[in-house]
Amino acid sequence: MLDSIPSLARLVAELAKFPGIGKKTAARLAFYILRQTPAEAEALAGAILDLKAKVRFCSTCFHITENDPCPLCTDSGRDERLLCVVEEPQDLIAIERSRSFSGRYHVLHGALSPLDGIGPEDLKVAELLGRLQGGAVEEVLVATNFSVEGEATALYLARLIRPLGIRVSRLAYGIPMGSDLEYVDEATVNRAVEGRRDL
Ligand SMILES: [Zn+2]
């Protein structure tokens, strides 16, 4: 049906690529945009282009930022003896939201997954080890997800980091197995950070 209106079909196809958005929802969104004023549609398109033009990864912690190094890395009020390792920027945001952690962060951009062919070289592991060479870090809190991949990554990192004489800790249980930190409520994340244990 949409084939006769190529510009509409194109937008639906683009929107349908979003996670959790099927063809039906994509069509609903496209029709919504169609009813918007030109200024509203331009604001949406502009926001997407602006995001892609301005947001990059911090060259120290690999969190998303508009300024490199990011505000978390330059904030002198944060404790540089503590380093929290997470899988994705969304996990960092979840921990920040819980206000339970005042150290610095390192974003791996994924977790080890041999079945998917994802090894340490695909993650920011070498960069993490590089940061630990400085000698300032006394504890690494591994806050990877409680999934098979997240647990495997935590154990892998512990084996690498412990010989450096650095304490390695893990979030306390209480976070449901298989869940992403991103979707866990603040109080639970707070308890998991407070109750962290040695790995
Ligand atoms: Zn940073």
Tab-separated table of C-alpha atoms and ligand atoms in Angstrom:
chain	number	residue	atom	x	y	z
A	1	MET	CA	0.000	0.000	0.000
A	2	LEU	CA	2.844	2.378	0.927
A	3	ASP	CA	4.663	1.588	-2.313
A	4	SER	CA	2.736	4.305	-4.115
A	5	ILE	CA	4.110	6.898	-1.647
A	6	PRO	CA	7.868	6.262	-1.705
A	7	SER	CA	8.812	9.009	0.794
A	8	LEU	CA	6.386	7.595	3.372
A	9	ALA	CA	7.533	4.028	2.701
A	10	ARG	CA	11.139	5.187	3.222
A	11	LEU	CA	10.412	6.761	6.613
A	12	VAL	CA	8.475	3.683	7.759
A	13	ALA	CA	11.384	1.469	6.725
A	14	GLU	CA	13.841	3.655	8.692
A	15	LEU	CA	11.656	3.767	11.828
A	16	ALA	CA	11.090	0.009	11.695
A	17	LYS	CA	14.851	-0.458	12.284
A	18	PHE	CA	14.467	0.863	15.856
A	19	PRO	CA	14.540	-1.725	18.664
A	20	GLY	CA	11.056	-2.792	19.675
A	21	ILE	CA	9.412	-0.965	16.783
A	22	GLY	CA	7.536	-3.203	14.373
A	23	LYS	CA	6.184	-2.219	10.963
A	24	LYS	CA	2.796	-1.251	12.412
A	25	THR	CA	4.225	1.104	15.029
A	26	ALA	CA	6.631	2.512	12.441
A	27	ALA	CA	3.680	3.348	10.190
A	28	ARG	CA	1.834	4.982	13.120
A	29	LEU	CA	4.869	7.150	13.907
A	30	ALA	CA	5.341	8.058	10.245
A	31	PHE	CA	1.710	9.181	9.955
A	32	TYR	CA	2.160	11.199	13.144
A	33	ILE	CA	5.202	12.950	11.638
A	34	LEU	CA	3.212	13.536	8.459
A	35	ARG	CA	0.646	15.493	10.487
A	36	GLN	CA	3.310	17.588	12.223
A	37	THR	CA	4.093	21.138	11.139
A	38	PRO	CA	7.247	21.561	9.003
A	39	ALA	CA	8.916	23.228	12.034
A	40	GLU	CA	8.163	20.232	14.282
A	41	ALA	CA	9.465	17.757	11.710
A	42	GLU	CA	12.593	19.877	11.259
A	43	ALA	CA	13.172	19.917	15.032
A	44	LEU	CA	13.078	16.101	15.072
A	45	ALA	CA	15.416	15.736	12.092
A	46	GLY	CA	17.704	18.415	13.558
A	47	ALA	CA	17.883	16.654	16.931
A	48	ILE	CA	18.988	13.423	15.237
A	49	LEU	CA	21.661	15.170	13.134
A	50	ASP	CA	22.858	17.213	16.130
A	51	LEU	CA	23.219	14.057	18.246
A	52	LYS	CA	25.286	12.342	15.586
A	53	ALA	CA	27.444	15.430	15.001
A	54	LYS	CA	28.158	16.264	18.664
A	55	VAL	CA	28.180	13.066	20.682
A	56	ARG	CA	31.363	11.041	20.731
A	57	PHE	CA	33.120	8.683	23.122
A	58	CYS	CA	35.361	10.008	25.897
A	59	SER	CA	38.921	8.948	25.046
A	60	THR	CA	39.547	8.050	28.714
A	61	CYS	CA	36.446	6.228	29.977
A	62	PHE	CA	34.579	5.689	26.652
A	63	HIS	CA	31.322	7.068	27.991
A	64	ILE	CA	29.295	9.188	25.574
A	65	THR	CA	30.083	12.893	25.762
A	66	GLU	CA	30.024	16.167	23.873
A	67	ASN	CA	33.381	17.158	25.414
A	68	ASP	CA	36.469	14.966	25.495
A	69	PRO	CA	37.499	14.137	28.209
A	70	CYS	CA	33.991	13.879	29.621
A	71	PRO	CA	32.745	15.762	32.732
A	72	LEU	CA	33.005	12.561	34.828
A	73	CYS	CA	36.706	12.201	33.975
A	74	THR	CA	37.521	15.871	34.617
A	75	ASP	CA	35.513	16.229	37.862
A	76	SER	CA	38.219	16.579	40.552
A	77	GLY	CA	35.617	15.797	43.236
A	78	ARG	CA	35.420	12.157	42.192
A	79	ASP	CA	37.501	9.474	43.893
A	80	GLU	CA	40.098	8.201	41.444
A	81	ARG	CA	40.995	5.265	43.711
A	82	LEU	CA	37.672	3.677	42.719
A	83	LEU	CA	36.936	2.588	39.155
A	84	CYS	CA	33.586	1.129	38.100
A	85	VAL	CA	33.533	-0.991	34.942
A	86	VAL	CA	30.253	-1.246	33.010
A	87	GLU	CA	29.174	-2.769	29.705
A	88	GLU	CA	27.332	0.158	28.126
A	89	PRO	CA	26.864	3.920	28.611
A	90	GLN	CA	23.254	3.230	29.728
A	91	ASP	CA	24.604	1.150	32.654
A	92	LEU	CA	26.829	4.033	33.751
A	93	ILE	CA	23.806	6.330	33.643
A	94	ALA	CA	21.826	3.848	35.802
A	95	ILE	CA	24.579	3.808	38.448
A	96	GLU	CA	24.921	7.593	38.399
A	97	ARG	CA	21.160	7.866	38.861
A	98	SER	CA	21.357	5.682	41.981
A	99	ARG	CA	23.878	8.167	43.531
A	100	SER	CA	25.716	5.259	45.109
A	101	PHE	CA	29.106	5.676	43.445
A	102	SER	CA	31.543	8.574	43.547
A	103	GLY	CA	34.540	7.095	41.749
A	104	ARG	CA	35.381	7.025	38.065
A	105	TYR	CA	34.072	4.795	35.291
A	106	HIS	CA	35.200	2.681	32.361
A	107	VAL	CA	32.781	1.571	29.632
A	108	LEU	CA	33.679	-1.715	27.914
A	109	HIS	CA	31.148	-1.392	25.079
A	110	GLY	CA	29.901	-4.937	25.382
A	111	ALA	CA	30.635	-8.184	27.184
A	112	LEU	CA	32.602	-11.292	26.297
A	113	SER	CA	30.531	-13.648	24.182
A	114	PRO	CA	32.508	-16.424	22.480
A	115	LEU	CA	29.363	-17.702	20.730
A	116	ASP	CA	28.940	-14.324	19.026
A	117	GLY	CA	32.659	-14.085	18.358
A	118	ILE	CA	33.140	-11.209	20.829
A	119	GLY	CA	36.515	-11.431	22.548
A	120	PRO	CA	38.539	-9.047	24.753
A	121	GLU	CA	39.991	-7.325	21.677
A	122	ASP	CA	36.463	-6.226	20.710
A	123	LEU	CA	35.985	-4.501	24.090
A	124	LYS	CA	37.845	-1.617	25.764
A	125	VAL	CA	39.855	-4.067	27.872
A	126	ALA	CA	43.356	-3.001	26.785
A	127	GLU	CA	42.373	0.606	27.489
A	128	LEU	CA	41.186	-0.429	30.974
A	129	LEU	CA	44.483	-2.150	31.752
A	130	GLY	CA	46.288	0.948	30.479
A	131	ARG	CA	44.401	3.111	32.967
A	132	LEU	CA	45.307	0.756	35.821
A	133	GLN	CA	49.033	1.170	35.090
A	134	GLY	CA	48.952	4.665	36.584
A	135	GLY	CA	48.798	3.210	40.109
A	136	ALA	CA	46.022	5.505	41.363
A	137	VAL	CA	43.265	2.870	41.261
A	138	GLU	CA	42.896	0.753	44.420
A	139	GLU	CA	39.577	-0.961	43.660
A	140	VAL	CA	37.817	-1.957	40.463
A	141	LEU	CA	34.074	-2.513	40.870
A	142	VAL	CA	32.934	-4.757	38.026
A	143	ALA	CA	29.333	-3.756	37.302
A	144	THR	CA	28.755	-5.839	34.212
A	145	ASN	CA	25.231	-7.252	33.851
A	146	PHE	CA	24.084	-10.392	35.674
A	147	SER	CA	23.864	-12.365	32.454
A	148	VAL	CA	26.037	-15.298	31.359
A	149	GLU	CA	28.171	-12.884	29.299
A	150	GLY	CA	28.362	-10.292	32.077
A	151	GLU	CA	29.450	-12.875	34.662
A	152	ALA	CA	32.062	-14.357	32.296
A	153	THR	CA	33.409	-10.862	31.652
A	154	ALA	CA	33.596	-10.142	35.391
A	155	LEU	CA	35.594	-13.319	36.072
A	156	TYR	CA	37.876	-12.647	33.113
A	157	LEU	CA	38.604	-9.106	34.333
A	158	ALA	CA	39.181	-10.287	37.914
A	159	ARG	CA	41.832	-12.736	36.708
A	160	LEU	CA	43.589	-9.953	34.783
A	161	ILE	CA	43.366	-7.254	37.444
A	162	ARG	CA	43.990	-9.085	40.749
A	163	PRO	CA	47.667	-9.844	39.934
A	164	LEU	CA	48.203	-6.064	39.681
A	165	GLY	CA	47.516	-5.843	43.431
A	166	ILE	CA	44.181	-4.081	42.866
A	167	ARG	CA	41.050	-5.134	44.748
A	168	VAL	CA	38.314	-6.410	42.414
A	169	SER	CA	34.712	-6.265	43.605
A	170	ARG	CA	31.357	-7.195	42.124
A	171	LEU	CA	27.899	-5.730	42.628
A	172	ALA	CA	25.969	-7.558	45.340
A	173	TYR	CA	23.257	-9.926	44.218
A	174	GLY	CA	19.716	-8.636	44.433
A	175	ILE	CA	19.738	-7.618	40.818
A	176	PRO	CA	17.699	-10.268	38.989
A	177	MET	CA	19.721	-12.705	36.882
A	178	GLY	CA	19.681	-11.798	33.226
A	179	SER	CA	18.582	-8.215	33.767
A	180	ASP	CA	20.243	-5.094	32.405
A	181	LEU	CA	21.284	-2.507	35.000
A	182	GLU	CA	19.624	0.042	32.780
A	183	TYR	CA	16.185	-1.262	33.719
A	184	VAL	CA	16.776	-1.874	37.433
A	185	ASP	CA	15.295	0.652	39.870
A	186	GLU	CA	17.596	3.139	41.610
A	187	ALA	CA	17.178	1.747	45.132
A	188	THR	CA	18.181	-1.751	44.010
A	189	VAL	CA	21.248	-0.449	42.137
A	190	ASN	CA	22.154	1.593	45.215
A	191	ARG	CA	21.967	-1.506	47.466
A	192	ALA	CA	23.977	-3.551	44.953
A	193	VAL	CA	26.794	-0.962	44.922
A	194	GLU	CA	26.770	-0.470	48.707
A	195	GLY	CA	26.831	-4.217	49.301
A	196	ARG	CA	29.541	-5.029	46.762
A	197	ARG	CA	31.792	-7.955	47.629
A	198	ASP	CA	35.268	-9.075	46.616
A	199	LEU	CA	35.443	-11.140	43.480
B	1	ZN	ZN	35.342	10.067	30.484
